[in-house]
Coordinates of N, CA, C and O in Angstrom, one line a residue:
X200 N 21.9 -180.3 -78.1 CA 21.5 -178.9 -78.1 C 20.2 -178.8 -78.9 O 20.0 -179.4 -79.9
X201 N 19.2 -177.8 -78.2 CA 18.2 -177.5 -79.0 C 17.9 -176.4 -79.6 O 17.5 -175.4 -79.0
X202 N 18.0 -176.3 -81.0 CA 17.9 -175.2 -81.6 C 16.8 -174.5 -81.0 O 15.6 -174.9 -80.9
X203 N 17.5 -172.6 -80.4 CA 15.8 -172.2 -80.0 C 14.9 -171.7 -81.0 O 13.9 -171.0 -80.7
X204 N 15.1 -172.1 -82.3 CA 13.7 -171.8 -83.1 C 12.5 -172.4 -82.2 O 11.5 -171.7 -81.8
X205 N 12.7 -173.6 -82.0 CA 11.8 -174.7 -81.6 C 10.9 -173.5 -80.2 O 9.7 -173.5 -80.3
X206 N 11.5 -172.6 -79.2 CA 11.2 -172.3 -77.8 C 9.8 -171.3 -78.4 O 8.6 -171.7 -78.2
X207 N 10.1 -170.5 -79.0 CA 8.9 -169.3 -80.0 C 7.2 -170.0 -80.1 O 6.1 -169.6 -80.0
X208 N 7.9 -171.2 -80.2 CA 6.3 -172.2 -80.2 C 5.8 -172.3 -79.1 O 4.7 -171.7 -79.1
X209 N 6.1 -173.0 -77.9 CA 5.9 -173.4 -77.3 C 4.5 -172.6 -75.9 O 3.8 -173.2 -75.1
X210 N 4.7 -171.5 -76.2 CA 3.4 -170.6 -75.9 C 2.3 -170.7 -76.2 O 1.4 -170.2 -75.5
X211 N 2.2 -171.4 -77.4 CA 1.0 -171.2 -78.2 C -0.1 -172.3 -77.9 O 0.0 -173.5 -77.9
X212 N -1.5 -171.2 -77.5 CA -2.4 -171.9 -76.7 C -2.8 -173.2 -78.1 O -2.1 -173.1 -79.1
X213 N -3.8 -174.2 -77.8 CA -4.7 -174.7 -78.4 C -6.1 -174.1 -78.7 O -7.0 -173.7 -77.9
X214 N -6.1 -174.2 -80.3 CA -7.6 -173.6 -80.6 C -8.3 -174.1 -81.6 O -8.3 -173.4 -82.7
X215 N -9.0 -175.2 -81.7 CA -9.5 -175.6 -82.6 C -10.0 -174.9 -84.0 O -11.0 -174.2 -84.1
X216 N -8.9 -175.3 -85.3 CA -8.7 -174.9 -86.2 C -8.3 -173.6 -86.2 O -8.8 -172.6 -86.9
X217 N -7.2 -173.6 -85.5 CA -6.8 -172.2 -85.2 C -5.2 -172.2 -85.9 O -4.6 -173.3 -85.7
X218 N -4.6 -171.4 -86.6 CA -4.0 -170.9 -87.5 C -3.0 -169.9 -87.4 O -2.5 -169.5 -88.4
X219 N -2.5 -169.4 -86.0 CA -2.0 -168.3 -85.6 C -1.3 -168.5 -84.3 O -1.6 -169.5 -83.7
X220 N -0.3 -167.7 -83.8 CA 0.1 -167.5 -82.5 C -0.5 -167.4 -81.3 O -0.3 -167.7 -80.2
X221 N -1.7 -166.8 -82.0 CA -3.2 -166.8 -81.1 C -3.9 -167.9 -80.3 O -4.4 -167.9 -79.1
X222 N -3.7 -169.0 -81.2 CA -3.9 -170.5 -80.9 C -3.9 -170.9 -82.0 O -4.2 -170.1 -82.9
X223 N -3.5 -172.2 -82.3 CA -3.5 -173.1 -82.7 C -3.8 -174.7 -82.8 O -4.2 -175.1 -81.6
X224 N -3.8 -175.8 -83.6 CA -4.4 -176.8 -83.4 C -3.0 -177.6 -84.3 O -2.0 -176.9 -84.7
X225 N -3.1 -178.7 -84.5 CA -1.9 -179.0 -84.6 C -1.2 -179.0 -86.1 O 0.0 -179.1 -86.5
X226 N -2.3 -178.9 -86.9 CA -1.6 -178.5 -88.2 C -1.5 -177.3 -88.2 O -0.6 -176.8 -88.9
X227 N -2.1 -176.7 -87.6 CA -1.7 -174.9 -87.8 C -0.7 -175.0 -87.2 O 0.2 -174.6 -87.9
X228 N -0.1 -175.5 -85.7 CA 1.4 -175.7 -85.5 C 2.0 -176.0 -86.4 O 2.9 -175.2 -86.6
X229 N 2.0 -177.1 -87.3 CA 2.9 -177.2 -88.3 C 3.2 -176.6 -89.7 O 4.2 -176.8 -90.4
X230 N 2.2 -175.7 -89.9 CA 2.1 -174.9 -90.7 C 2.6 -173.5 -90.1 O 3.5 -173.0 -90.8
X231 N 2.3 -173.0 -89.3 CA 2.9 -171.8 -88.7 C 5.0 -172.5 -88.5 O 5.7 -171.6 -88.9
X232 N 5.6 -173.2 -88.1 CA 6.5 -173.8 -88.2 C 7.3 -173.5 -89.8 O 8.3 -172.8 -89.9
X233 N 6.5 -174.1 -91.0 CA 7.2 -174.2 -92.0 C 6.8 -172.8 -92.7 O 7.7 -172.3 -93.3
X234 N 5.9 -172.3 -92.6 CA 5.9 -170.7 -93.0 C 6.8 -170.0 -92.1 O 7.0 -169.0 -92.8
X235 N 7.4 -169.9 -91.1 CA 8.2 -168.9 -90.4 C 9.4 -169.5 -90.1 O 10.2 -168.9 -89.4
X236 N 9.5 -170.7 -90.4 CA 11.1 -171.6 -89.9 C 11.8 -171.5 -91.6 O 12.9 -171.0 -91.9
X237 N 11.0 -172.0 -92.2 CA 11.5 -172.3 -93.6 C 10.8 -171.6 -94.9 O 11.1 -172.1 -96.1
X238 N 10.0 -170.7 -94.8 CA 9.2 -170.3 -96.0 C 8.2 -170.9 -96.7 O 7.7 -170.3 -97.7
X239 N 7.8 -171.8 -96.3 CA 7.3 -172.6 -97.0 C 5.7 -172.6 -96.5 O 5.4 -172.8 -95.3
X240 N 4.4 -172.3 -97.7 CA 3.2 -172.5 -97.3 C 2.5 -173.4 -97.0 O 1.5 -173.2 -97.8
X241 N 2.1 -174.4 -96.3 CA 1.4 -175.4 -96.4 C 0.0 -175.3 -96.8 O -0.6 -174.2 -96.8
X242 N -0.6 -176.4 -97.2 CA -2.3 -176.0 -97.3 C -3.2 -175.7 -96.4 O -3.3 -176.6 -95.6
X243 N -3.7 -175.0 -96.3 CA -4.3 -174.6 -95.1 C -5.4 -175.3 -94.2 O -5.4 -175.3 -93.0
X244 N -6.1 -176.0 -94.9 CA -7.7 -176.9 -94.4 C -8.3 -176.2 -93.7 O -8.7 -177.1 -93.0
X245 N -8.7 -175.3 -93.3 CA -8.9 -174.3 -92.7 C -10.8 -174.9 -92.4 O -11.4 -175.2 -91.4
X246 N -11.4 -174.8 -94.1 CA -12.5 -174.9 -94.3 C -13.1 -176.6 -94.6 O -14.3 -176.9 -94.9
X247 N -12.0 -177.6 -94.3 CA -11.7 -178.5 -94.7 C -12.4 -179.8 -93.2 O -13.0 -180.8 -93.1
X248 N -11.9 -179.1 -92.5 CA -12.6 -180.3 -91.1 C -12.9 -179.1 -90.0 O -12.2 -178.1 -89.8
X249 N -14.2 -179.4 -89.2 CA -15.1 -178.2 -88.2 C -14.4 -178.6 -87.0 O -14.6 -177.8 -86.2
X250 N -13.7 -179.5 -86.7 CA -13.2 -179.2 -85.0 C -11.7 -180.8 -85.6 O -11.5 -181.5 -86.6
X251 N -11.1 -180.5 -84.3 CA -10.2 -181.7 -84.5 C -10.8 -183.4 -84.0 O -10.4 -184.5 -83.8
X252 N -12.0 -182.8 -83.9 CA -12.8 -184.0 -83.9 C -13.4 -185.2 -84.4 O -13.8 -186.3 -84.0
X253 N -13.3 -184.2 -86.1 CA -13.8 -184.4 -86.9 C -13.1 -185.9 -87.6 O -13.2 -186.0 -88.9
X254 N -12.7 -186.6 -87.2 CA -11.3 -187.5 -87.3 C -11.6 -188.5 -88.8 O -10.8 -189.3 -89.1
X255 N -13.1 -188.3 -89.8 CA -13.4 -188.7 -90.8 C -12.7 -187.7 -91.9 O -11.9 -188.1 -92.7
X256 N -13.1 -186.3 -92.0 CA -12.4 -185.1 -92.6 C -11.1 -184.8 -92.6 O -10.7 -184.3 -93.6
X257 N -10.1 -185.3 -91.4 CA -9.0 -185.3 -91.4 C -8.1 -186.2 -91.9 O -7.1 -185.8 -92.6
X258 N -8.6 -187.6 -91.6 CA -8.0 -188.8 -92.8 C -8.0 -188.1 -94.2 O -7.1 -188.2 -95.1
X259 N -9.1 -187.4 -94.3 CA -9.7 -186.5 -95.7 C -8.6 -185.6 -96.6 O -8.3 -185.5 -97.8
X260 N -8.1 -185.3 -95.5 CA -7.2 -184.1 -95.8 C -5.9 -184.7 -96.2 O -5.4 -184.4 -97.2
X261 N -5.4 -185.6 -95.1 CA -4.3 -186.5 -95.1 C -4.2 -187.2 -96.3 O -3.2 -187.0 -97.0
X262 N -5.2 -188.1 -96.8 CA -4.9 -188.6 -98.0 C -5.0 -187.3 -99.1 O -5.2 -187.9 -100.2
X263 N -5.0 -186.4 -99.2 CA -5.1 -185.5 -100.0 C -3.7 -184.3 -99.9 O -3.3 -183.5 -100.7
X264 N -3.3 -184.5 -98.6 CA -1.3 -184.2 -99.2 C -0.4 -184.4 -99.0 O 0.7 -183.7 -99.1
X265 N -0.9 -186.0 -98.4 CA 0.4 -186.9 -98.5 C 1.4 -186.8 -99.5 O 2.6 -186.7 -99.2
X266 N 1.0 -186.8 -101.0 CA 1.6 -186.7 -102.5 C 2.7 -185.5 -102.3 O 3.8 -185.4 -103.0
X267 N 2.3 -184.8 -101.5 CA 3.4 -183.3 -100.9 C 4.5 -184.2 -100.5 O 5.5 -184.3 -101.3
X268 N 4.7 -184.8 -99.4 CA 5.4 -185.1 -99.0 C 6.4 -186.8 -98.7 O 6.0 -187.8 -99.3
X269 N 7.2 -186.9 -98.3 CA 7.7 -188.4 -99.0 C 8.2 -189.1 -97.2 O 7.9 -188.5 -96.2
X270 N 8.7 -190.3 -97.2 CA 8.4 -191.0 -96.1 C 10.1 -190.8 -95.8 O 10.9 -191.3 -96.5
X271 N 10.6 -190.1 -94.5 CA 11.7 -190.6 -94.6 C 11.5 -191.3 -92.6 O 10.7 -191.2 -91.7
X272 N 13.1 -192.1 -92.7 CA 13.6 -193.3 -91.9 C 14.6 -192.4 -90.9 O 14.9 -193.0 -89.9
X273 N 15.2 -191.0 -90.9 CA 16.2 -190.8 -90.3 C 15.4 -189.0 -90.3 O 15.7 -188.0 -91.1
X274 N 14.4 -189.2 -89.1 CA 14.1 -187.8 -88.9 C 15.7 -186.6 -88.6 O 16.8 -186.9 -88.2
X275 N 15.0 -185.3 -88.8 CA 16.1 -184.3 -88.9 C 15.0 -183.3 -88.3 O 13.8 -183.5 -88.6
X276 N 15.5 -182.3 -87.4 CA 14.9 -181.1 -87.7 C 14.0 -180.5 -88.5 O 14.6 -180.3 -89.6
X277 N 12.8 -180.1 -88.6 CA 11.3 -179.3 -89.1 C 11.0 -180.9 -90.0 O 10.0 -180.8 -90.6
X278 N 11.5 -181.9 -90.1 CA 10.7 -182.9 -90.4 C 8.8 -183.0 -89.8 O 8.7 -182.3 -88.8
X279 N 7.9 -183.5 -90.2 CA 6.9 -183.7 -89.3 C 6.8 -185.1 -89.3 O 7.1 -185.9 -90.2
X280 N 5.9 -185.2 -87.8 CA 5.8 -186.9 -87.4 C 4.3 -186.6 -87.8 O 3.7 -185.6 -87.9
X281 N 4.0 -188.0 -88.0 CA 2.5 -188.1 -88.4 C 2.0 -189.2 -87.4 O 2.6 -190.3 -87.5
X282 N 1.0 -189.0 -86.5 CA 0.8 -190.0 -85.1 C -0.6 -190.9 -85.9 O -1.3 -190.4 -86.8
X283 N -0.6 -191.8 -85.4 CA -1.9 -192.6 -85.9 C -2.2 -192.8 -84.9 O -1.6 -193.4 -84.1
X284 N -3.8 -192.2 -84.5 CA -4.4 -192.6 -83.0 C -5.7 -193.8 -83.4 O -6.5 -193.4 -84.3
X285 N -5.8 -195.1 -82.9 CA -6.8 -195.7 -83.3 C -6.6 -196.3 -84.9 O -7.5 -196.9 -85.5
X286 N -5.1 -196.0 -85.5 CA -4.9 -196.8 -86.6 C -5.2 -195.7 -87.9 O -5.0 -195.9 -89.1
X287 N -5.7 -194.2 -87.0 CA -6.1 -193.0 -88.3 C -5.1 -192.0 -87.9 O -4.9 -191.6 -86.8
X288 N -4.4 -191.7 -89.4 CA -3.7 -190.5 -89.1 C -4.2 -189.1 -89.0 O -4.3 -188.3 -89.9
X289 N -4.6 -188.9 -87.9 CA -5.0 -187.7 -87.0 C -4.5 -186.5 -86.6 O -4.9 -185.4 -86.7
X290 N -3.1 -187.0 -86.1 CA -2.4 -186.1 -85.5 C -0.7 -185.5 -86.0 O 0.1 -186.2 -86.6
X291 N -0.6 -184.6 -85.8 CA 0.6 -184.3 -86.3 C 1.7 -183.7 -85.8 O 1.1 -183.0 -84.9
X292 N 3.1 -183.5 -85.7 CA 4.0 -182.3 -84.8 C 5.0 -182.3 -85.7 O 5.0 -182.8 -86.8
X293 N 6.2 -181.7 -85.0 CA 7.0 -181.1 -85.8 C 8.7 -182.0 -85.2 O 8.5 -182.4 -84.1
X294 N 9.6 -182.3 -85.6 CA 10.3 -182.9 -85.1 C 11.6 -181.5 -85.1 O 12.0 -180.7 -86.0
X295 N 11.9 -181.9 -83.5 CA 12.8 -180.6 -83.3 C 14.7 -181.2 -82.9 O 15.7 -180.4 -82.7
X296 N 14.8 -182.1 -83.0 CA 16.1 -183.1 -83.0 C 15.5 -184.6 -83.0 O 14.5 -184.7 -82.4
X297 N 15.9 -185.4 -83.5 CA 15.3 -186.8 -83.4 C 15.1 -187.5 -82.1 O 14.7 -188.7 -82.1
X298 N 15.3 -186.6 -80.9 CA 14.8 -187.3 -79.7 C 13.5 -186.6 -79.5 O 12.6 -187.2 -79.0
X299 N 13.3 -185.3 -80.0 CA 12.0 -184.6 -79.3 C 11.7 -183.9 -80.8 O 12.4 -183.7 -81.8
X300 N 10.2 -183.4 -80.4 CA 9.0 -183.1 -81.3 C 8.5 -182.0 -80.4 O 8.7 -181.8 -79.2
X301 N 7.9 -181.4 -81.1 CA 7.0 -180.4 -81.1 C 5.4 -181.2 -81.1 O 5.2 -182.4 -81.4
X302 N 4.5 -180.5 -80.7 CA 2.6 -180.7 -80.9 C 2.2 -180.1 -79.9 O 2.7 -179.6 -78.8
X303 N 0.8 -180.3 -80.7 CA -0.5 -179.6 -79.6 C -1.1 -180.7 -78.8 O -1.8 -181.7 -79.2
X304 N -0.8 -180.4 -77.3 CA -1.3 -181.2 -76.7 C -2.6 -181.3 -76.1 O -2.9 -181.9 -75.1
X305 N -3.8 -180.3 -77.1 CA -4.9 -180.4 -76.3 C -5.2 -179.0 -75.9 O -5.0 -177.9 -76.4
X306 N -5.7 -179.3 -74.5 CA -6.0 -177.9 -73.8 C -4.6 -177.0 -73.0 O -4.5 -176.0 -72.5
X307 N -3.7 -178.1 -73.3 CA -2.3 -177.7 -72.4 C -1.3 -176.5 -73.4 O -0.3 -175.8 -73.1
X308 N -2.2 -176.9 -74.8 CA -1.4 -176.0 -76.2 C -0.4 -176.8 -76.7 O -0.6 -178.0 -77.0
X309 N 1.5 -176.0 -76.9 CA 2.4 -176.7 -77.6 C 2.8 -177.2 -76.3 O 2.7 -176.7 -75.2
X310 N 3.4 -178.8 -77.0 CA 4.4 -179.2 -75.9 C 5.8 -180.0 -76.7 O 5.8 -180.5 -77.8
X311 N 6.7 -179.8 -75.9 CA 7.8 -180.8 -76.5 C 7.8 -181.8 -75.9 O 7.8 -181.8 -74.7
X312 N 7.8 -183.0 -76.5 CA 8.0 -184.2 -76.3 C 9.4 -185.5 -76.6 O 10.2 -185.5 -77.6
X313 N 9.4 -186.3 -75.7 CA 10.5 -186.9 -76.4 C 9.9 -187.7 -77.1 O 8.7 -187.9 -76.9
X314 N 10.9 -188.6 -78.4 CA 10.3 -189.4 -79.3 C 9.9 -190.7 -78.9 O 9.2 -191.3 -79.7
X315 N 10.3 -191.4 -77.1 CA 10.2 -192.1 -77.0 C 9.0 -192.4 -76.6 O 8.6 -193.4 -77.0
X316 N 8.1 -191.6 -75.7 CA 6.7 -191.6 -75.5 C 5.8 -192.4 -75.9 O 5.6 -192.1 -77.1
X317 N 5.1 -193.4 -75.4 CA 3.7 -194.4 -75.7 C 3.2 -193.7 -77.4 O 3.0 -194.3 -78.4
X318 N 3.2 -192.4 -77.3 CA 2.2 -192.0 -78.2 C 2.9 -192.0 -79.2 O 2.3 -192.3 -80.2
X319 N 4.5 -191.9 -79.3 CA 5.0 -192.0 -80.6 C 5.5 -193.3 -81.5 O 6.1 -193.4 -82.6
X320 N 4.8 -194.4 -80.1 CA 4.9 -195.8 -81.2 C 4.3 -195.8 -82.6 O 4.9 -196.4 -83.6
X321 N 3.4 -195.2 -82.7 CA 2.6 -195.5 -84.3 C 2.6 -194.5 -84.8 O 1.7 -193.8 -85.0
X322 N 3.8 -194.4 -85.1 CA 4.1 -192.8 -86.3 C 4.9 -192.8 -87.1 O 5.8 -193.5 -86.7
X323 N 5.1 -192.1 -88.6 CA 5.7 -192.2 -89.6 C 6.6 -190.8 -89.8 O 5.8 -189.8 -89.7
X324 N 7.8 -190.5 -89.9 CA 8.1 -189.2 -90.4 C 8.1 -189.0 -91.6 O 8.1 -189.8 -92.5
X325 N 8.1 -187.5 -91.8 CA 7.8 -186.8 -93.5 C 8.7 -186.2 -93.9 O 9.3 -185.6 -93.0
X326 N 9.3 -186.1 -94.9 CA 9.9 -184.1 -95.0 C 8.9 -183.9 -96.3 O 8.3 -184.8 -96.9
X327 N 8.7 -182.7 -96.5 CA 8.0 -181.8 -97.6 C 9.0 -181.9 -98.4 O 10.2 -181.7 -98.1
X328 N 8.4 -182.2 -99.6 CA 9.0 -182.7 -100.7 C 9.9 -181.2 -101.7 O 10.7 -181.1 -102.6
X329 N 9.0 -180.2 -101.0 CA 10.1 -178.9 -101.2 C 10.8 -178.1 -100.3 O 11.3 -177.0 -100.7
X330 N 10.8 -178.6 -99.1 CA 11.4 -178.1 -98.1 C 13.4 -178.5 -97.6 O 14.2 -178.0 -96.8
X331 N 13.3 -179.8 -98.6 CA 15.3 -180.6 -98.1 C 15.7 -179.6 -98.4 O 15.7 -179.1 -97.3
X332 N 16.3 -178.5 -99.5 CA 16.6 -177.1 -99.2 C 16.8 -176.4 -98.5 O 17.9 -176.0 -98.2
X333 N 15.4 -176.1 -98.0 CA 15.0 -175.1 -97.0 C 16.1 -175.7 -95.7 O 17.1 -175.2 -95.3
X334 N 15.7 -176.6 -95.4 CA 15.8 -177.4 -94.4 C 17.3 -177.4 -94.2 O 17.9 -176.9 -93.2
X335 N 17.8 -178.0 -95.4 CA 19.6 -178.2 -95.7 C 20.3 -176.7 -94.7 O 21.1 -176.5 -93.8
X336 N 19.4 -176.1 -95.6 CA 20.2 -174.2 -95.3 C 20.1 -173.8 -93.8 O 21.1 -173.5 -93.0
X337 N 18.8 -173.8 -93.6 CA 18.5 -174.0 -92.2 C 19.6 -174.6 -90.7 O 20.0 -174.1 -89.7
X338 N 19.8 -175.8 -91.3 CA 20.7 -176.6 -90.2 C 21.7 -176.5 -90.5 O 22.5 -177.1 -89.8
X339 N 22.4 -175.4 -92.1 CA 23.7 -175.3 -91.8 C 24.0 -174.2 -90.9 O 24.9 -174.2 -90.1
X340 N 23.1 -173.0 -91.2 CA 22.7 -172.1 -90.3 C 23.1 -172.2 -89.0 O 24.2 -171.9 -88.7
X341 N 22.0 -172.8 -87.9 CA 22.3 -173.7 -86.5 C 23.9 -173.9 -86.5 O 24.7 -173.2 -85.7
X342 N 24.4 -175.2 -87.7 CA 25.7 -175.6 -87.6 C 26.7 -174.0 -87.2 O 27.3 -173.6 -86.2
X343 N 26.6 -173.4 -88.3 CA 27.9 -172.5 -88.2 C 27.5 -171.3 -86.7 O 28.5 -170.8 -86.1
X344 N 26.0 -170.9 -86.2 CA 25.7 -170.6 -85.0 C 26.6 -171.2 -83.8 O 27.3 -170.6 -83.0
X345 N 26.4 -172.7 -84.0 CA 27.5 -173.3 -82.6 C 28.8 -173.3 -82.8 O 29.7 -173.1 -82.0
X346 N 29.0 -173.5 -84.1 CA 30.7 -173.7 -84.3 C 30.8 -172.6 -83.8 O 31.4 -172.6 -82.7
X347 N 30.3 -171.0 -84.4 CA 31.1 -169.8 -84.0 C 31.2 -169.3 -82.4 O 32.0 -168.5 -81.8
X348 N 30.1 -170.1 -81.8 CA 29.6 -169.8 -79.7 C 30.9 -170.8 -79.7 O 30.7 -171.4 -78.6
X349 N 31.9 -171.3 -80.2 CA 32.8 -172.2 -79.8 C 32.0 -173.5 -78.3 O 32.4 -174.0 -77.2
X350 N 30.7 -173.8 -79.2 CA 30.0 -175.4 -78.5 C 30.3 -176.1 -79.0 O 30.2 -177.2 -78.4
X351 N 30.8 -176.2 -80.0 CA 31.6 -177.4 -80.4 C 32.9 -177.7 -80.6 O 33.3 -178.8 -81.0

């Protein structure tokens, strides 16, 4: 089952360095995600790289908050994947069950994807190093949601 937190996204156009429901780019997807799924602010970069093009600035950013967050082996829900395109970590989404992800696909906007996908060979998952909380509460949430719809 997929939690429909994950459906609320899936509208949202692409907008280079875009930050809102309005459009977005793919950290603003994952930052719009953990501010409204879990509370939680991320840094913005806002002023930090001029297009997602910019794929020198973005490494920029990446080594700059990584230290946020820690490497885990057994993604979970609002985890994020971190894609390495060309060997740079560039790209980013949101993991919505460990088969499928969240991202911005460009001009197509959000898309869900499964984990098995060409593109998700070269990728590491995260959790935000203050989010296992958030997160914990979150998916007990979900849990006690299906137990009480008698889906389980």
């Amino acid at each position: 089952i997929i939690d429909c937190w994950s459906n609320r996204y899936l509208r949202i156009p692409f907008e280079d360095c875009g930050r809102s429901f309005d459009g977005a780019d793919c950290w603003g997807l994952l930052r719009l995600v953990y501010r409204d799924e879990l509370g939680i602010d991320l840094t913005d970069y806002f002023d930090d790289y001029e297009s997602c093009n910019d794929c020198d600035s973005i490494v920029e950013c990446f080594d700059r908050e990584v230290g946020s967050w820690m490497e885990v082996s057994d993604p979970q829900a609002f985890d994020a994947v971190l894609i390495r395109i060309r060997n740079q970590p560039v790209h980013v989404g949101v993991v919505v069950t460990p088969q499928t992800f969240l991202h911005m696909l460009g001009s197509r906007g959000v898309s869900m994807e499964k984990s098995t996908r060409r593109l998700m060979m070269n990728r590491t998952f995260y959790r935000h190093r203050s989010a296992a909380s958030s997160i914990q509460a979150r998916l007990g949430s979900v849990t006690e949601k299906i137990s009480s719809s008698n889906l389980i």
